[in-house]
PDB file of C-alpha atoms in Angstrom:
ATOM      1  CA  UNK I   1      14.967   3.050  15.297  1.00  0.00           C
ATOM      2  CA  UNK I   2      13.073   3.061  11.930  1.00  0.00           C
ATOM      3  CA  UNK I   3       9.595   4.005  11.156  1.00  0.00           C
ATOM      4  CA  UNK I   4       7.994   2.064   7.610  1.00  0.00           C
ATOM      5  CA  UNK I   5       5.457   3.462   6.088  1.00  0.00           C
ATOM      6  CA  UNK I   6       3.694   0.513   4.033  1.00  0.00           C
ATOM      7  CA  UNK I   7       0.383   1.478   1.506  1.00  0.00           C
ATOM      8  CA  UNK I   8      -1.290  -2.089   0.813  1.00  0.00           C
ATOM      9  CA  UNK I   9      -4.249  -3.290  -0.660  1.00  0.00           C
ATOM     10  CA  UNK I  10      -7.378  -3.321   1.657  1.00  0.00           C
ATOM     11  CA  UNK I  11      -7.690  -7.158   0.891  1.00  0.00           C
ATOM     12  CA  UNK I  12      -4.191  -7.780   2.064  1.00  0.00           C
ATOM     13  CA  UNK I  13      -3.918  -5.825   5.559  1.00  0.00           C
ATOM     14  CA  UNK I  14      -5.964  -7.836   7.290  1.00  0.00           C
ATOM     15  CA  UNK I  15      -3.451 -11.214   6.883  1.00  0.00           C
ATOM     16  CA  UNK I  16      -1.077  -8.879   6.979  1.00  0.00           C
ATOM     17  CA  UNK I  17      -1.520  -6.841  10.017  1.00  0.00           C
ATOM     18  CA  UNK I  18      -2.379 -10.158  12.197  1.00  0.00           C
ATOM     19  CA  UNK I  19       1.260 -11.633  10.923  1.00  0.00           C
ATOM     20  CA  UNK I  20       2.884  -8.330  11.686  1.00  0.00           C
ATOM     21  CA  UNK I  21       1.306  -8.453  15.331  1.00  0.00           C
ATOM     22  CA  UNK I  22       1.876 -12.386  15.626  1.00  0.00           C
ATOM     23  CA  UNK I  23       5.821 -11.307  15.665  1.00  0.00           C
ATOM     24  CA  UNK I  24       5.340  -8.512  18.288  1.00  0.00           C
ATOM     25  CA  UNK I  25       5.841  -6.170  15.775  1.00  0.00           C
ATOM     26  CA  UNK I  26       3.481  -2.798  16.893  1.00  0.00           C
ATOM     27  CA  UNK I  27       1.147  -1.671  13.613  1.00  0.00           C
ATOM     28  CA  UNK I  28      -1.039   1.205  13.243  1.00  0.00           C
ATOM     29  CA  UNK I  29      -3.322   0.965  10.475  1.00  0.00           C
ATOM     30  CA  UNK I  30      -5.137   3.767   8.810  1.00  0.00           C
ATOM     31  CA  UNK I  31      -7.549   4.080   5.836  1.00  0.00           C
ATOM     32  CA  UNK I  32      -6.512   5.823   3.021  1.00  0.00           C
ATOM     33  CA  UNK I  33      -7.475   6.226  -0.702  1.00  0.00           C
ATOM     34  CA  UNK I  34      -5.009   5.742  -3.829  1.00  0.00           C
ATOM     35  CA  UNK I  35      -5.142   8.312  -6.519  1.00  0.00           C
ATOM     36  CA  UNK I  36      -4.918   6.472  -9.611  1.00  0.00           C
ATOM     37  CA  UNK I  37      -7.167   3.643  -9.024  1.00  0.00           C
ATOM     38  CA  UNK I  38      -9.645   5.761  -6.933  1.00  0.00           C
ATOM     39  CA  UNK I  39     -10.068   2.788  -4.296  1.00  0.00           C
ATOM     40  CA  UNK I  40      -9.612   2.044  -0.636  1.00  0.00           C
ATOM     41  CA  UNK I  41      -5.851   1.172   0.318  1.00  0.00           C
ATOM     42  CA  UNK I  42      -4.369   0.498   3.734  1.00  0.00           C
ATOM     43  CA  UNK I  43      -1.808   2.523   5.406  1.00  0.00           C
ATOM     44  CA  UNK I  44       0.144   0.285   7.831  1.00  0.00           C
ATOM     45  CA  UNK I  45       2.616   2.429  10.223  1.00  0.00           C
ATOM     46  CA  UNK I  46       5.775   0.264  11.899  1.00  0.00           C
ATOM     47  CA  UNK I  47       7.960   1.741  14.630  1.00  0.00           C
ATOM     48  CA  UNK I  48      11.016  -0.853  14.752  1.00  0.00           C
ATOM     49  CA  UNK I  49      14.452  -1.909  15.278  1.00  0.00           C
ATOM     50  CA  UNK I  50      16.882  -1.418  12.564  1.00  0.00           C
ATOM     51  CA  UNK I  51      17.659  -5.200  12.306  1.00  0.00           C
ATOM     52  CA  UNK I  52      14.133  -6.070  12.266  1.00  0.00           C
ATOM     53  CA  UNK I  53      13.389  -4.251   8.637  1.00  0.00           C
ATOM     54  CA  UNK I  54      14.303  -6.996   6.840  1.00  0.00           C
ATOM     55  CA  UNK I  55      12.049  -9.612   8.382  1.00  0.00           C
ATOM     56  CA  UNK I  56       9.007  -7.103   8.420  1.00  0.00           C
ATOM     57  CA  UNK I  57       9.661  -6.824   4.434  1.00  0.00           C
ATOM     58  CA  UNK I  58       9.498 -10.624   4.061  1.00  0.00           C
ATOM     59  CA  UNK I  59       6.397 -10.861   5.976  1.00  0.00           C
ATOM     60  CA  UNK I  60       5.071  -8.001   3.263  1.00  0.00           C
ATOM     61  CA  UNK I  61       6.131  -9.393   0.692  1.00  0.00           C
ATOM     62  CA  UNK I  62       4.626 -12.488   1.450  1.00  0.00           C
ATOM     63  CA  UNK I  63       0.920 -11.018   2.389  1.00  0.00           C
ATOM     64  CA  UNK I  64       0.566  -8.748  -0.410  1.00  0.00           C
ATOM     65  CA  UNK I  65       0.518  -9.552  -3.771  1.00  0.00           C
ATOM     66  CA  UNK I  66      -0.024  -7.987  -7.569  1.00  0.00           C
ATOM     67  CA  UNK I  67      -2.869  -8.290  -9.283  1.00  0.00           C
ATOM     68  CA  UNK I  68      -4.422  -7.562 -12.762  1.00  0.00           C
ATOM     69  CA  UNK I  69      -6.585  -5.034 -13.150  1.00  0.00           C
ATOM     70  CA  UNK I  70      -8.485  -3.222 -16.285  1.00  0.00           C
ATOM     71  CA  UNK I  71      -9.165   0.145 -15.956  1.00  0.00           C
ATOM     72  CA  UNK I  72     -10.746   2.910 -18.693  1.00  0.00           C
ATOM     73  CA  UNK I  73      -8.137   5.869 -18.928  1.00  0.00           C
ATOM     74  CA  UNK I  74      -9.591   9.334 -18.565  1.00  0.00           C
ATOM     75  CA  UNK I  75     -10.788  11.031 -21.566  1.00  0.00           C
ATOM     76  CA  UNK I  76      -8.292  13.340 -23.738  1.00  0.00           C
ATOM     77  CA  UNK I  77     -10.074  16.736 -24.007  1.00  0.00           C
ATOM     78  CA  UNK I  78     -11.713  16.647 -27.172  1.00  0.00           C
ATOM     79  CA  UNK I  79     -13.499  19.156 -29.622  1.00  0.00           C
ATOM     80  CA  UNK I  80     -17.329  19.375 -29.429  1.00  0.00           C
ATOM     81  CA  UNK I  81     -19.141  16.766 -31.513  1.00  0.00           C
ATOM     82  CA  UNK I  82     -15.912  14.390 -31.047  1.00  0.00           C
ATOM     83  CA  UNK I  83     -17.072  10.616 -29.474  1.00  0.00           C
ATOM     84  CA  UNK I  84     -14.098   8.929 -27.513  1.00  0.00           C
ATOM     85  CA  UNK I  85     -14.523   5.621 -26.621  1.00  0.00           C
ATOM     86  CA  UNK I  86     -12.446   3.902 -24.000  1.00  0.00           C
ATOM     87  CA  UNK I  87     -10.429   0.813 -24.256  1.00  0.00           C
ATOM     88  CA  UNK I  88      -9.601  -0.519 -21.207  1.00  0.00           C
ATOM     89  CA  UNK I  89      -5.443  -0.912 -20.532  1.00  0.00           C
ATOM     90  CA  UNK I  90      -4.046  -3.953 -18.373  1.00  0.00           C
ATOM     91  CA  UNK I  91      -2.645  -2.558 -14.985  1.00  0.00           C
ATOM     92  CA  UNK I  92      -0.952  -4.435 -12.681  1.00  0.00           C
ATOM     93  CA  UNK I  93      -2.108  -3.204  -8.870  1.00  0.00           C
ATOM     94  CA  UNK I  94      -0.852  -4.365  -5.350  1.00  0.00           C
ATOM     95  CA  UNK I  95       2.135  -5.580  -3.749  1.00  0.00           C
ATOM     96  CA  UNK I  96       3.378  -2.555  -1.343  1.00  0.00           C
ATOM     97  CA  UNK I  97       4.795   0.814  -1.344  1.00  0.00           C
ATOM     98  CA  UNK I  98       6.789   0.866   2.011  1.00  0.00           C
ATOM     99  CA  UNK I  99       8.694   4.045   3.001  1.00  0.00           C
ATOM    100  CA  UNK I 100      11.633   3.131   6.083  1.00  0.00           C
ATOM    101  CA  UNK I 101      12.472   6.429   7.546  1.00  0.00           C
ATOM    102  CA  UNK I 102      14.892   6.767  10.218  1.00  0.00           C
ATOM    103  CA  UNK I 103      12.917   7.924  13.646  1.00  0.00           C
ATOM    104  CA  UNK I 104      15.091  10.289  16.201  1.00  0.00           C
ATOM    105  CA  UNK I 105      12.985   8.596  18.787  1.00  0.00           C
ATOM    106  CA  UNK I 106       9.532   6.926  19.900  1.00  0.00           C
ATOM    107  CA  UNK I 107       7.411   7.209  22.735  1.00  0.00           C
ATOM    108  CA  UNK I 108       5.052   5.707  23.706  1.00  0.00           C
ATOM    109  CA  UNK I 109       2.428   8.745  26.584  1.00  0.00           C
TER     110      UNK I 109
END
């Protein structure tokens, strides 16, 4: 038994969720917040099979994919009177993090 973990983009979990359940696979989703970006991300948790990883990572891979993003950088600390202008930097942004732990057990009260 295996438990993934998968953070996704919010625009992705919806396609991805309903192709996840389409293949009986059991999904709880929960809203969570990235750190760099500041914006809304899905959190997707997967109790499974061992031999059923592999087709659950297809299925991500296949609903969620990179994009290009510009974001400003954070300001270095600078001395009074100093002006710091931003450039935006090219980030790419998406895809999946997915975590596969191994689960002792799962039940279901």
């Amino acid at each position: 038994m295996r438990l993934a973990i998968a953070v996704v983009q919010k625009q992705d979990a919806a396609d991805l969720v309903a192709a996840l359940t389409e293949r009986n696979y059991r999904v709880t989703r929960i809203s969570s917040e990235g750190g760099f970006l500041r914006e809304g991300n899905v959190t997707l948790l997967v109790a499974t099979e061992t031999e059923s990883i592999e087709p659950m990572m297809r299925l991500i891979r296949e609903h969620c994919i990179t994009r290009t993003r510009y974001v400003s950088p954070l300001p270095p600390v600078a001395d009074s009177g100093e002006f710091y202008t931003p450039t935006p930097i090219e980030v790419q942004v998406g895809g999946a993090t997915v975590f596969v732990l191994k689960a002792g057990q799962m039940l279901r009260l």
